[in-house]
Amino acid sequence: MAICLAMVTACGSSDDGALDVVLIGTPESVYTQDLRLSPGAQILRAATQGGLVALDAHGEVVPALAETWLPTEDGLSYIFRLRDIPWPDGSEMTAASARAALERAIGGLEGTALAQDLAPIEEVRAMAGRVIEIRLSAPEPDLLKLLAQSELALRHEGGFTGPMILTRETADEENAEEGDAAAGRFARLDFKPPLERGMPMADNWQDHVREVEITVAQAREAIVMFEAGDVELVLAGDLGGLPLVDTGPLSSGTLRVDATFGLFGLHVRRDGGLLGNNGVREALAMAIDREGLLATFNIGGLVPTTRPVSPGLPGDPGFIAERWRDMVLAERRQEAAVRIDAWRRQFDDGDLSQPARLTITMGEGPGWDRLLQELDAQMAQIGITIERSETARTADLALMDKIARYPAPRWFLNQFHCGLELGLCSEAADELVAQAMQQMDLSARASLMAQAEAELMAENVYIPIGAPLRWSLVRGGVEGFEANIYGFHPLPPMAQRPR
């Protein structure tokens, strides 16, 4: 056993070669130039395109293109001083050009939940030299976390503004012409010289960094590559691929699970038929055995909740409690079955001897298959069957599996904003969020946010299950990887050699 473990540890973990990484996804989703990024694309974008600030391995905000920043005392303005480095095409990085790049990034997010998060930004001003100011309509304690998102990178013609340069590769020209699945999924990342990263030049700086070899693959292939010792790191794993991973005791040194905040549950997409009745929507939420549902995955970190906002957020005033605490599961399911039967007897023209049918859109993978099977089994006890929808557009329900970009109620509530037109929403909740954001006093804001959560909960537009789960596979020789609440693992720290 000792010999085998030594071989596994050594294989693929060479400290004198490239860092071999697999990002779970598809080439189209990872190498996109779009501003709507998959988890793998966020990791790649953060390595190659820089924002004013960035997230480090711990999920903390660190300098990027801005070397310093200073908030004003009233919290209504942030002053950023840019590094003295050029744009990739050699032109000067001025305050005006940086402002234009930031405004392009913000404008490109119109119609997304992230745009709602950025709504407090009232103006971006170019000041003297390399200084820009971001003015806010109300204090936003999480502004730096927002600016550190990969989507807020300052991109410019001529190349990459981040610390690393991306070179795309294909398996070979013949495969590329034949449309082989391997073609176009490989890439290499190389560090820029220190001066181009705004750092002092150092002799032999190349000796302290590694290039990164990127492969994009689905979870099954990524795990096989890791187990064979071909790669040192697998990133962007979710619940869909978790059953493919060995979660036994011998995996404890390689399987890393991030305990996150976020949304993991069912969003009601259509308000017709059965789901047009609020009492019936609540019945579905009442009937779910969340502990049993998550226990099928046999891994820690899956925390059940009946709240749309993750419990335990920093500064949570404790105004909102878990639902149905005075009812055991059997009582909840009995009440749910009565409501559904009553609705069907009044409105359903179909065969009442058969379960009512609902459809759901969700990802592909054994984990999602297991989740659907367990949900269907639980819903069968109240007279409902759940099936995968043939198209996302016509689904009754959508599985939400999103990690919060910042740990505050506003992120959660903005995911259901009526302006996004993604499904059922609550205009009353949106109005309370808007009122909260006008408050200068943060305790008054927290109170209004709690009221907004209560409104959203009362409308039952979202059926919470728990928090999202993210996993990675990490070889023992890789340094710079840290589990964090954002499930985000930047590549540059892992490609640096200890001095």
Tab-separated table of C-alpha atoms in Angstrom:
chain	number	residue	atom	x	y	z
A	1	MET	CA	0.000	0.000	0.000
A	2	ALA	CA	2.793	2.423	0.896
A	3	ILE	CA	4.489	1.793	-2.452
A	4	CYS	CA	1.218	2.362	-4.337
A	5	LEU	CA	0.504	5.598	-2.493
A	6	ALA	CA	4.024	6.842	-3.166
A	7	MET	CA	3.627	6.108	-6.859
A	8	VAL	CA	0.268	7.900	-7.022
A	9	THR	CA	1.676	10.913	-5.204
A	10	ALA	CA	4.678	11.124	-7.498
A	11	CYS	CA	2.835	10.552	-10.744
A	12	GLY	CA	1.673	13.773	-12.392
A	13	SER	CA	2.992	15.966	-9.580
A	14	SER	CA	6.390	16.870	-10.956
A	15	ASP	CA	7.632	20.112	-9.468
A	16	ASP	CA	9.930	20.786	-12.402
A	17	GLY	CA	7.282	20.726	-15.127
A	18	ALA	CA	3.977	22.317	-15.956
A	19	LEU	CA	0.989	22.311	-13.628
A	20	ASP	CA	-1.504	20.022	-15.369
A	21	VAL	CA	-5.101	21.120	-14.757
A	22	VAL	CA	-8.499	19.914	-15.938
A	23	LEU	CA	-11.385	22.377	-15.940
A	24	ILE	CA	-14.719	20.558	-15.966
A	25	GLY	CA	-16.938	21.792	-18.783
A	26	THR	CA	-16.906	22.074	-22.555
A	27	PRO	CA	-14.495	24.087	-24.724
A	28	GLU	CA	-17.384	26.350	-25.740
A	29	SER	CA	-18.266	27.131	-22.129
A	30	VAL	CA	-14.696	27.542	-20.816
A	31	TYR	CA	-12.978	29.425	-23.654
A	32	THR	CA	-15.866	31.815	-24.240
A	33	GLN	CA	-15.366	35.540	-24.849
A	34	ASP	CA	-18.827	36.241	-23.472
A	35	LEU	CA	-19.466	38.066	-20.200
A	36	ARG	CA	-21.722	35.269	-18.903
A	37	LEU	CA	-19.205	32.794	-17.566
A	38	SER	CA	-19.333	29.170	-16.490
A	39	PRO	CA	-17.312	28.206	-13.370
A	40	GLY	CA	-14.431	26.983	-15.546
A	41	ALA	CA	-14.533	30.162	-17.616
A	42	GLN	CA	-14.385	32.281	-14.463
A	43	ILE	CA	-11.161	30.547	-13.430
A	44	LEU	CA	-9.588	30.999	-16.865
A	45	ARG	CA	-10.757	34.619	-17.229
A	46	ALA	CA	-9.317	35.520	-13.806
A	47	ALA	CA	-5.900	34.201	-14.844
A	48	THR	CA	-5.783	36.041	-18.169
A	49	GLN	CA	-7.797	39.243	-17.710
A	50	GLY	CA	-7.365	41.531	-14.724
A	51	GLY	CA	-9.903	43.616	-12.873
A	52	LEU	CA	-9.236	46.488	-10.522
A	53	VAL	CA	-9.015	43.876	-7.759
A	54	ALA	CA	-9.029	40.076	-7.617
A	55	LEU	CA	-9.780	37.191	-5.263
A	56	ASP	CA	-6.887	35.240	-3.789
A	57	ALA	CA	-6.826	31.543	-2.899
A	58	HIS	CA	-8.674	32.235	0.359
A	59	GLY	CA	-11.421	34.225	-1.371
A	60	GLU	CA	-10.104	37.536	-0.030
A	61	VAL	CA	-9.809	40.702	-2.128
A	62	VAL	CA	-6.279	41.580	-3.255
A	63	PRO	CA	-4.816	44.204	-5.634
A	64	ALA	CA	-4.879	43.518	-9.376
A	65	LEU	CA	-4.729	46.344	-11.944
A	66	ALA	CA	-5.318	48.765	-9.088
A	67	GLU	CA	-2.432	48.714	-6.620
A	68	THR	CA	-4.321	50.556	-3.861
A	69	TRP	CA	-7.843	51.681	-3.024
A	70	LEU	CA	-9.444	53.863	-0.399
A	71	PRO	CA	-13.131	54.114	0.561
A	72	THR	CA	-14.433	57.462	1.753
A	73	GLU	CA	-15.713	57.740	5.310
A	74	ASP	CA	-19.368	57.804	4.235
A	75	GLY	CA	-18.930	54.671	2.086
A	76	LEU	CA	-20.245	56.454	-1.012
A	77	SER	CA	-17.011	56.540	-2.951
A	78	TYR	CA	-13.977	54.339	-3.620
A	79	ILE	CA	-10.715	55.762	-4.977
A	80	PHE	CA	-8.443	53.374	-6.943
A	81	ARG	CA	-4.857	54.034	-8.023
A	82	LEU	CA	-3.860	52.021	-11.082
A	83	ARG	CA	-0.536	50.239	-11.453
A	84	ASP	CA	2.029	51.871	-13.717
A	85	ILE	CA	1.764	49.287	-16.502
A	86	PRO	CA	0.681	49.562	-20.152
A	87	TRP	CA	-2.244	47.916	-21.863
A	88	PRO	CA	-1.391	44.747	-23.820
A	89	ASP	CA	-1.042	46.721	-27.073
A	90	GLY	CA	1.574	48.970	-25.464
A	91	SER	CA	-0.673	52.014	-25.010
A	92	GLU	CA	-0.759	53.819	-21.695
A	93	MET	CA	-3.221	52.598	-19.068
A	94	THR	CA	-4.799	55.902	-18.123
A	95	ALA	CA	-7.667	56.611	-15.784
A	96	ALA	CA	-9.861	57.428	-18.777
A	97	SER	CA	-9.078	54.182	-20.602
A	98	ALA	CA	-9.569	52.117	-17.428
A	99	ARG	CA	-12.899	53.832	-16.800
A	100	ALA	CA	-13.995	53.037	-20.367
A	101	ALA	CA	-13.020	49.366	-19.935
A	102	LEU	CA	-14.920	49.098	-16.652
A	103	GLU	CA	-17.995	50.773	-18.096
A	104	ARG	CA	-17.927	48.327	-21.044
A	105	ALA	CA	-17.810	45.399	-18.647
A	106	ILE	CA	-20.684	46.744	-16.547
A	107	GLY	CA	-22.763	47.579	-19.626
A	108	GLY	CA	-22.254	44.100	-21.045
A	109	LEU	CA	-23.934	42.568	-18.015
A	110	GLU	CA	-27.262	44.292	-18.599
A	111	GLY	CA	-30.169	41.952	-17.972
A	112	THR	CA	-28.257	39.702	-15.564
A	113	ALA	CA	-28.448	39.280	-11.809
A	114	LEU	CA	-24.885	40.592	-11.563
A	115	ALA	CA	-26.082	43.827	-13.143
A	116	GLN	CA	-28.630	44.102	-10.333
A	117	ASP	CA	-25.798	43.667	-7.830
A	118	LEU	CA	-23.895	46.505	-9.509
A	119	ALA	CA	-26.884	48.873	-9.507
A	120	PRO	CA	-25.510	51.032	-6.628
A	121	ILE	CA	-22.662	52.178	-8.919
A	122	GLU	CA	-23.775	55.656	-9.882
A	123	GLU	CA	-20.715	56.903	-11.751
A	124	VAL	CA	-17.162	55.952	-12.667
A	125	ARG	CA	-14.922	59.025	-12.847
A	126	ALA	CA	-11.460	59.419	-14.343
A	127	MET	CA	-9.359	61.601	-12.093
A	128	ALA	CA	-5.820	62.924	-12.415
A	129	GLY	CA	-3.127	60.557	-13.611
A	130	ARG	CA	-3.940	56.902	-12.956
A	131	VAL	CA	-6.705	57.439	-10.414
A	132	ILE	CA	-10.350	56.513	-10.888
A	133	GLU	CA	-13.275	56.993	-8.553
A	134	ILE	CA	-16.399	54.856	-8.266
A	135	ARG	CA	-19.320	56.775	-6.813
A	136	LEU	CA	-22.245	54.935	-5.216
A	137	SER	CA	-25.865	55.872	-4.639
A	138	ALA	CA	-25.718	54.134	-1.243
A	139	PRO	CA	-22.998	52.387	0.764
A	140	GLU	CA	-22.138	48.954	-0.609
A	141	PRO	CA	-19.898	47.011	1.796
A	142	ASP	CA	-19.422	44.245	-0.780
A	143	LEU	CA	-18.338	46.459	-3.696
A	144	LEU	CA	-14.789	45.100	-3.727
A	145	LYS	CA	-16.061	41.509	-3.853
A	146	LEU	CA	-18.178	42.489	-6.864
A	147	LEU	CA	-15.313	44.221	-8.655
A	148	ALA	CA	-13.191	41.107	-8.117
A	149	GLN	CA	-15.560	38.957	-10.195
A	150	SER	CA	-14.106	37.614	-13.431
A	151	GLU	CA	-16.866	39.296	-15.425
A	152	LEU	CA	-15.595	42.710	-14.267
A	153	ALA	CA	-12.155	42.287	-15.838
A	154	LEU	CA	-10.827	45.315	-17.717
A	155	ARG	CA	-10.227	43.949	-21.195
A	156	HIS	CA	-8.337	45.797	-23.889
A	157	GLU	CA	-7.359	45.204	-27.480
A	158	GLY	CA	-4.050	43.532	-28.092
A	159	GLY	CA	-3.989	40.715	-25.562
A	160	PHE	CA	-4.396	39.854	-21.908
A	161	THR	CA	-4.580	42.256	-18.989
A	162	GLY	CA	-4.218	39.540	-16.339
A	163	PRO	CA	-1.049	37.962	-14.952
A	164	MET	CA	-0.973	35.107	-17.492
A	165	ILE	CA	-1.052	34.686	-21.273
A	166	LEU	CA	-3.273	32.053	-22.881
A	167	THR	CA	-2.208	29.990	-25.891
A	168	ARG	CA	-4.865	27.732	-27.398
A	169	GLU	CA	-3.859	24.373	-28.806
A	170	THR	CA	-5.591	21.575	-30.722
A	171	ALA	CA	-4.938	17.849	-30.570
A	172	ASP	CA	-3.771	17.904	-34.210
A	173	GLU	CA	-4.978	19.418	-37.461
A	174	GLU	CA	-6.505	16.173	-38.711
A	175	ASN	CA	-8.620	15.761	-35.600
A	176	ALA	CA	-9.583	19.425	-35.715
A	177	GLU	CA	-10.797	19.048	-39.293
A	178	GLU	CA	-12.784	15.944	-38.404
A	179	GLY	CA	-14.416	17.722	-35.470
A	180	ASP	CA	-12.850	15.327	-32.969
A	181	ALA	CA	-14.025	15.973	-29.410
A	182	ALA	CA	-10.398	16.403	-28.303
A	183	ALA	CA	-9.694	19.210	-30.743
A	184	GLY	CA	-9.629	22.704	-29.319
A	185	ARG	CA	-9.871	21.745	-25.647
A	186	PHE	CA	-6.215	22.234	-24.737
A	187	ALA	CA	-4.445	25.448	-23.761
A	188	ARG	CA	-1.318	26.701	-22.048
A	189	LEU	CA	-0.946	29.548	-19.578
A	190	ASP	CA	2.370	31.356	-19.094
A	191	PHE	CA	3.194	34.126	-16.645
A	192	LYS	CA	3.989	37.555	-17.990
A	193	PRO	CA	7.339	39.094	-16.952
A	194	PRO	CA	7.110	40.835	-13.558
A	195	LEU	CA	7.236	44.360	-15.002
A	196	GLU	CA	4.185	43.619	-17.143
A	197	ARG	CA	2.387	42.521	-13.985
A	198	GLY	CA	3.284	45.728	-12.165
A	199	MET	CA	5.916	44.017	-10.022
A	200	PRO	CA	9.667	44.681	-9.608
A	201	MET	CA	11.837	42.836	-12.097
A	202	ALA	CA	13.722	39.924	-10.561
A	203	ASP	CA	16.589	37.840	-11.855
A	204	ASN	CA	15.659	34.311	-12.821
A	205	TRP	CA	11.991	35.007	-12.173
A	206	GLN	CA	11.062	32.112	-14.478
A	207	ASP	CA	12.558	29.714	-11.927
A	208	HIS	CA	9.809	30.623	-9.479
A	209	VAL	CA	6.784	30.011	-11.719
A	210	ARG	CA	5.351	27.108	-13.681
A	211	GLU	CA	3.402	27.118	-16.899
A	212	VAL	CA	-0.118	25.704	-16.659
A	213	GLU	CA	-1.372	23.082	-19.097
A	214	ILE	CA	-5.177	23.264	-19.364
A	215	THR	CA	-7.459	20.472	-20.487
A	216	VAL	CA	-11.235	20.909	-20.690
A	217	ALA	CA	-13.218	17.735	-20.115
A	218	GLN	CA	-16.427	16.396	-18.624
A	219	ALA	CA	-16.325	15.108	-15.044
A	220	ARG	CA	-15.975	11.409	-15.877
A	221	GLU	CA	-12.922	11.895	-18.102
A	222	ALA	CA	-11.387	14.439	-15.715
A	223	ILE	CA	-11.544	11.947	-12.845
A	224	VAL	CA	-10.031	9.178	-14.975
A	225	MET	CA	-7.158	11.480	-15.948
A	226	PHE	CA	-6.535	12.374	-12.305
A	227	GLU	CA	-6.644	8.766	-11.113
A	228	ALA	CA	-4.206	7.797	-13.888
A	229	GLY	CA	-1.772	10.470	-12.673
A	230	ASP	CA	-1.992	12.463	-15.903
A	231	VAL	CA	-3.048	15.684	-14.152
A	232	GLU	CA	-2.481	17.277	-10.764
A	233	LEU	CA	-5.656	19.280	-10.419
A	234	VAL	CA	-9.338	18.992	-11.328
A	235	LEU	CA	-11.463	22.118	-10.790
A	236	ALA	CA	-15.132	23.179	-11.135
A	237	GLY	CA	-16.742	19.927	-9.993
A	238	ASP	CA	-20.387	20.038	-8.911
A	239	LEU	CA	-23.006	17.649	-7.562
A	240	GLY	CA	-23.647	16.267	-11.035
A	241	GLY	CA	-20.248	14.570	-11.145
A	242	LEU	CA	-19.824	13.816	-7.439
A	243	PRO	CA	-20.957	10.143	-7.585
A	244	LEU	CA	-18.062	9.480	-9.972
A	245	VAL	CA	-15.540	10.506	-7.306
A	246	ASP	CA	-14.210	8.123	-4.691
A	247	THR	CA	-15.446	9.731	-1.459
A	248	GLY	CA	-14.019	7.007	0.798
A	249	PRO	CA	-11.386	7.529	3.518
A	250	LEU	CA	-8.450	7.111	1.094
A	251	SER	CA	-9.700	10.114	-0.907
A	252	SER	CA	-9.367	12.531	1.997
A	253	GLY	CA	-5.995	13.792	0.763
A	254	THR	CA	-7.131	14.558	-2.764
A	255	LEU	CA	-10.875	15.347	-2.690
A	256	ARG	CA	-11.464	18.921	-1.530
A	257	VAL	CA	-15.007	20.133	-0.898
A	258	ASP	CA	-15.941	23.810	-0.601
A	259	ALA	CA	-18.622	24.678	1.961
A	260	THR	CA	-20.373	27.525	0.172
A	261	PHE	CA	-23.234	29.971	0.447
A	262	GLY	CA	-25.696	30.128	-2.419
A	263	LEU	CA	-28.826	28.727	-4.030
A	264	PHE	CA	-29.500	25.031	-4.437
A	265	GLY	CA	-33.173	24.362	-5.044
A	266	LEU	CA	-36.052	24.575	-7.499
A	267	HIS	CA	-37.165	27.806	-9.181
A	268	VAL	CA	-40.760	27.806	-10.382
A	269	ARG	CA	-40.651	28.770	-14.057
A	270	ARG	CA	-44.336	28.680	-15.013
A	271	ASP	CA	-47.360	29.981	-13.128
A	272	GLY	CA	-49.992	27.998	-15.031
A	273	GLY	CA	-51.836	24.874	-13.990
A	274	LEU	CA	-50.825	23.228	-10.763
A	275	LEU	CA	-48.017	25.697	-10.052
A	276	GLY	CA	-50.307	28.686	-10.530
A	277	ASN	CA	-51.621	28.082	-7.016
A	278	ASN	CA	-49.462	29.430	-4.202
A	279	GLY	CA	-50.777	26.869	-1.731
A	280	VAL	CA	-49.771	24.058	-4.071
A	281	ARG	CA	-46.303	25.549	-4.561
A	282	GLU	CA	-45.931	25.629	-0.787
A	283	ALA	CA	-47.103	22.014	-0.669
A	284	LEU	CA	-44.196	20.970	-2.870
A	285	ALA	CA	-41.770	22.770	-0.567
A	286	MET	CA	-43.361	21.213	2.515
A	287	ALA	CA	-43.117	17.670	1.162
A	288	ILE	CA	-39.356	17.558	0.541
A	289	ASP	CA	-37.246	15.602	3.002
A	290	ARG	CA	-34.143	17.735	2.596
A	291	GLU	CA	-31.980	15.794	5.012
A	292	GLY	CA	-32.841	12.520	3.283
A	293	LEU	CA	-32.376	14.016	-0.168
A	294	LEU	CA	-28.877	15.274	0.594
A	295	ALA	CA	-27.915	12.188	2.579
A	296	THR	CA	-28.068	10.133	-0.636
A	297	PHE	CA	-24.772	11.766	-1.653
A	298	ASN	CA	-22.958	10.613	1.500
A	299	ILE	CA	-20.702	13.639	1.876
A	300	GLY	CA	-20.373	16.438	4.394
A	301	GLY	CA	-20.971	20.075	3.545
A	302	LEU	CA	-24.519	19.661	2.202
A	303	VAL	CA	-26.558	21.751	4.628
A	304	PRO	CA	-30.367	21.654	4.202
A	305	THR	CA	-32.495	24.779	4.503
A	306	THR	CA	-36.031	25.987	3.840
A	307	ARG	CA	-34.899	29.604	3.398
A	308	PRO	CA	-34.148	31.313	0.083
A	309	VAL	CA	-31.271	33.175	1.776
A	310	SER	CA	-28.563	30.919	3.182
A	311	PRO	CA	-28.691	30.866	6.982
A	312	GLY	CA	-25.565	31.913	8.838
A	313	LEU	CA	-24.526	34.817	6.630
A	314	PRO	CA	-22.309	37.411	8.321
A	315	GLY	CA	-24.536	40.001	9.978
A	316	ASP	CA	-27.711	37.901	9.699
A	317	PRO	CA	-30.098	39.640	12.128
A	318	GLY	CA	-31.917	36.347	12.777
A	319	PHE	CA	-35.355	37.677	11.790
A	320	ILE	CA	-36.149	34.767	9.455
A	321	ALA	CA	-36.469	31.230	10.820
A	322	GLU	CA	-36.621	27.863	9.088
A	323	ARG	CA	-40.152	26.929	8.012
A	324	TRP	CA	-42.525	24.303	9.422
A	325	ARG	CA	-40.454	23.686	12.531
A	326	ASP	CA	-43.592	22.655	14.439
A	327	MET	CA	-44.507	19.922	11.919
A	328	VAL	CA	-42.859	16.544	11.420
A	329	LEU	CA	-42.302	15.345	7.856
A	330	ALA	CA	-45.300	12.988	7.863
A	331	GLU	CA	-47.599	15.858	8.878
A	332	ARG	CA	-46.185	18.116	6.204
A	333	ARG	CA	-46.659	15.514	3.504
A	334	GLN	CA	-50.196	14.773	4.623
A	335	GLU	CA	-51.085	18.468	4.382
A	336	ALA	CA	-49.350	18.743	1.007
A	337	ALA	CA	-51.254	15.747	-0.405
A	338	VAL	CA	-54.581	17.219	0.751
A	339	ARG	CA	-53.861	20.539	-0.989
A	340	ILE	CA	-52.832	18.915	-4.254
A	341	ASP	CA	-55.810	16.563	-4.266
A	342	ALA	CA	-58.204	19.463	-3.591
A	343	TRP	CA	-56.743	21.530	-6.437
A	344	ARG	CA	-56.895	18.652	-8.900
A	345	ARG	CA	-60.500	17.831	-8.045
A	346	GLN	CA	-61.468	21.417	-8.759
A	347	PHE	CA	-59.295	22.268	-11.779
A	348	ASP	CA	-57.659	19.162	-13.260
A	349	ASP	CA	-59.488	17.666	-16.233
A	350	GLY	CA	-57.089	14.727	-16.492
A	351	ASP	CA	-57.164	11.243	-15.001
A	352	LEU	CA	-57.162	11.802	-11.243
A	353	SER	CA	-56.106	8.197	-10.661
A	354	GLN	CA	-52.681	9.111	-12.120
A	355	PRO	CA	-50.109	11.419	-10.485
A	356	ALA	CA	-49.927	15.021	-11.609
A	357	ARG	CA	-46.913	15.609	-13.862
A	358	LEU	CA	-44.304	18.348	-13.520
A	359	THR	CA	-41.181	18.830	-15.626
A	360	ILE	CA	-37.767	20.104	-14.583
A	361	THR	CA	-34.698	21.380	-16.406
A	362	MET	CA	-31.358	20.387	-14.904
A	363	GLY	CA	-27.872	19.328	-15.913
A	364	GLU	CA	-26.713	15.958	-17.173
A	365	GLY	CA	-24.688	13.650	-14.953
A	366	PRO	CA	-25.099	10.808	-12.462
A	367	GLY	CA	-25.479	13.205	-9.541
A	368	TRP	CA	-28.318	15.062	-11.212
A	369	ASP	CA	-29.884	11.717	-12.208
A	370	ARG	CA	-29.777	10.607	-8.583
A	371	LEU	CA	-31.258	13.896	-7.395
A	372	LEU	CA	-34.107	13.655	-9.904
A	373	GLN	CA	-34.815	10.043	-8.957
A	374	GLU	CA	-34.987	10.907	-5.257
A	375	LEU	CA	-37.120	14.009	-5.865
A	376	ASP	CA	-39.534	11.987	-7.967
A	377	ALA	CA	-39.763	9.325	-5.263
A	378	GLN	CA	-40.508	11.925	-2.604
A	379	MET	CA	-43.070	13.792	-4.713
A	380	ALA	CA	-44.842	10.515	-5.523
A	381	GLN	CA	-45.937	10.427	-1.872
A	382	ILE	CA	-48.068	13.521	-2.442
A	383	GLY	CA	-49.396	12.531	-5.879
A	384	ILE	CA	-46.855	14.187	-8.196
A	385	THR	CA	-44.324	12.795	-10.644
A	386	ILE	CA	-41.316	14.832	-11.807
A	387	GLU	CA	-39.632	14.250	-15.169
A	388	ARG	CA	-36.841	15.934	-17.098
A	389	SER	CA	-38.086	18.547	-19.532
A	390	GLU	CA	-37.262	18.054	-23.193
A	391	THR	CA	-36.441	21.766	-23.457
A	392	ALA	CA	-35.448	24.277	-20.791
A	393	ARG	CA	-37.905	26.799	-22.222
A	394	THR	CA	-40.979	24.682	-21.477
A	395	ALA	CA	-39.953	23.334	-18.053
A	396	ASP	CA	-42.184	23.873	-15.022
A	397	LEU	CA	-39.214	23.955	-12.665
A	398	ALA	CA	-35.520	24.765	-12.994
A	399	LEU	CA	-32.791	23.451	-10.729
A	400	MET	CA	-30.738	26.349	-9.361
A	401	ASP	CA	-27.158	25.586	-8.338
A	402	LYS	CA	-25.404	28.926	-7.872
A	403	ILE	CA	-22.708	30.060	-5.478
A	404	ALA	CA	-23.188	33.520	-3.982
A	405	ARG	CA	-20.749	36.121	-5.349
A	406	TYR	CA	-20.785	37.852	-1.966
A	407	PRO	CA	-22.269	36.739	1.380
A	408	ALA	CA	-25.209	39.128	1.714
A	409	PRO	CA	-29.015	38.707	1.372
A	410	ARG	CA	-29.132	41.060	-1.615
A	411	TRP	CA	-27.288	38.565	-3.818
A	412	PHE	CA	-29.881	35.871	-3.114
A	413	LEU	CA	-32.861	38.165	-3.626
A	414	ASN	CA	-31.455	39.623	-6.849
A	415	GLN	CA	-31.397	36.151	-8.439
A	416	PHE	CA	-35.208	36.292	-8.550
A	417	HIS	CA	-35.602	39.907	-9.649
A	418	CYS	CA	-38.653	40.295	-11.883
A	419	GLY	CA	-36.574	42.186	-14.456
A	420	LEU	CA	-34.612	39.011	-15.227
A	421	GLU	CA	-37.769	37.255	-16.491
A	422	LEU	CA	-36.442	33.842	-15.521
A	423	GLY	CA	-39.574	32.562	-13.812
A	424	LEU	CA	-41.915	33.446	-10.984
A	425	CYS	CA	-40.852	36.432	-8.912
A	426	SER	CA	-42.116	38.818	-6.274
A	427	GLU	CA	-42.528	42.491	-7.125
A	428	ALA	CA	-43.071	43.195	-3.426
A	429	ALA	CA	-39.708	41.637	-2.596
A	430	ASP	CA	-38.007	43.650	-5.359
A	431	GLU	CA	-39.512	46.859	-4.000
A	432	LEU	CA	-38.291	46.096	-0.480
A	433	VAL	CA	-34.779	45.406	-1.796
A	434	ALA	CA	-34.849	48.746	-3.622
A	435	GLN	CA	-35.960	50.499	-0.423
A	436	ALA	CA	-33.245	48.717	1.541
A	437	MET	CA	-30.562	49.936	-0.853
A	438	GLN	CA	-31.610	53.529	-0.229
A	439	GLN	CA	-30.871	53.158	3.476
A	440	MET	CA	-27.659	54.670	4.743
A	441	ASP	CA	-28.033	52.819	8.043
A	442	LEU	CA	-26.955	49.196	7.573
A	443	SER	CA	-29.163	47.855	10.385
A	444	ALA	CA	-32.236	49.427	8.748
A	445	ARG	CA	-31.115	47.905	5.461
A	446	ALA	CA	-30.819	44.451	7.061
A	447	SER	CA	-34.351	44.746	8.445
A	448	LEU	CA	-35.807	45.569	5.017
A	449	MET	CA	-33.830	42.750	3.406
A	450	ALA	CA	-35.344	40.339	5.934
A	451	GLN	CA	-38.811	41.614	4.988
A	452	ALA	CA	-37.963	41.065	1.325
A	453	GLU	CA	-36.910	37.486	2.056
A	454	ALA	CA	-40.175	36.921	3.916
A	455	GLU	CA	-42.142	38.203	0.905
A	456	LEU	CA	-40.237	35.953	-1.489
A	457	MET	CA	-40.740	33.017	0.842
A	458	ALA	CA	-44.472	33.695	1.116
A	459	GLU	CA	-44.831	33.659	-2.686
A	460	ASN	CA	-43.119	30.247	-2.881
A	461	VAL	CA	-41.443	31.090	-6.168
A	462	TYR	CA	-38.362	29.146	-5.045
A	463	ILE	CA	-38.203	25.815	-3.243
A	464	PRO	CA	-34.931	25.739	-1.283
A	465	ILE	CA	-33.068	22.495	-0.671
A	466	GLY	CA	-29.677	23.515	0.682
A	467	ALA	CA	-26.366	25.139	-0.255
A	468	PRO	CA	-24.428	24.375	-3.452
A	469	LEU	CA	-21.550	21.926	-3.343
A	470	ARG	CA	-18.297	22.272	-5.256
A	471	TRP	CA	-15.425	19.811	-5.298
A	472	SER	CA	-11.894	19.642	-6.632
A	473	LEU	CA	-9.250	16.935	-6.899
A	474	VAL	CA	-5.837	18.139	-5.767
A	475	ARG	CA	-2.553	16.216	-5.860
A	476	GLY	CA	-0.526	16.430	-2.676
A	477	GLY	CA	2.349	18.332	-4.296
A	478	VAL	CA	0.155	21.258	-5.407
A	479	GLU	CA	0.544	24.344	-3.212
A	480	GLY	CA	-1.636	27.428	-3.223
A	481	PHE	CA	-5.009	25.657	-3.210
A	482	GLU	CA	-7.380	26.681	-0.432
A	483	ALA	CA	-11.019	25.709	0.107
A	484	ASN	CA	-13.210	28.806	0.393
A	485	ILE	CA	-16.870	29.839	0.500
A	486	TYR	CA	-16.857	30.942	-3.143
A	487	GLY	CA	-15.638	27.631	-4.562
A	488	PHE	CA	-13.256	29.742	-6.639
A	489	HIS	CA	-9.633	28.653	-7.034
A	490	PRO	CA	-7.350	31.043	-8.938
A	491	LEU	CA	-4.604	29.392	-10.975
A	492	PRO	CA	-1.706	31.882	-10.544
A	493	PRO	CA	-1.085	31.103	-6.836
A	494	MET	CA	-0.897	27.391	-7.646
A	495	ALA	CA	1.570	27.994	-10.485
A	496	GLN	CA	4.084	29.804	-8.293
A	497	ARG	CA	6.985	27.908	-6.756
A	498	PRO	CA	7.840	28.570	-3.092
A	499	ARG	CA	10.912	30.775	-2.799
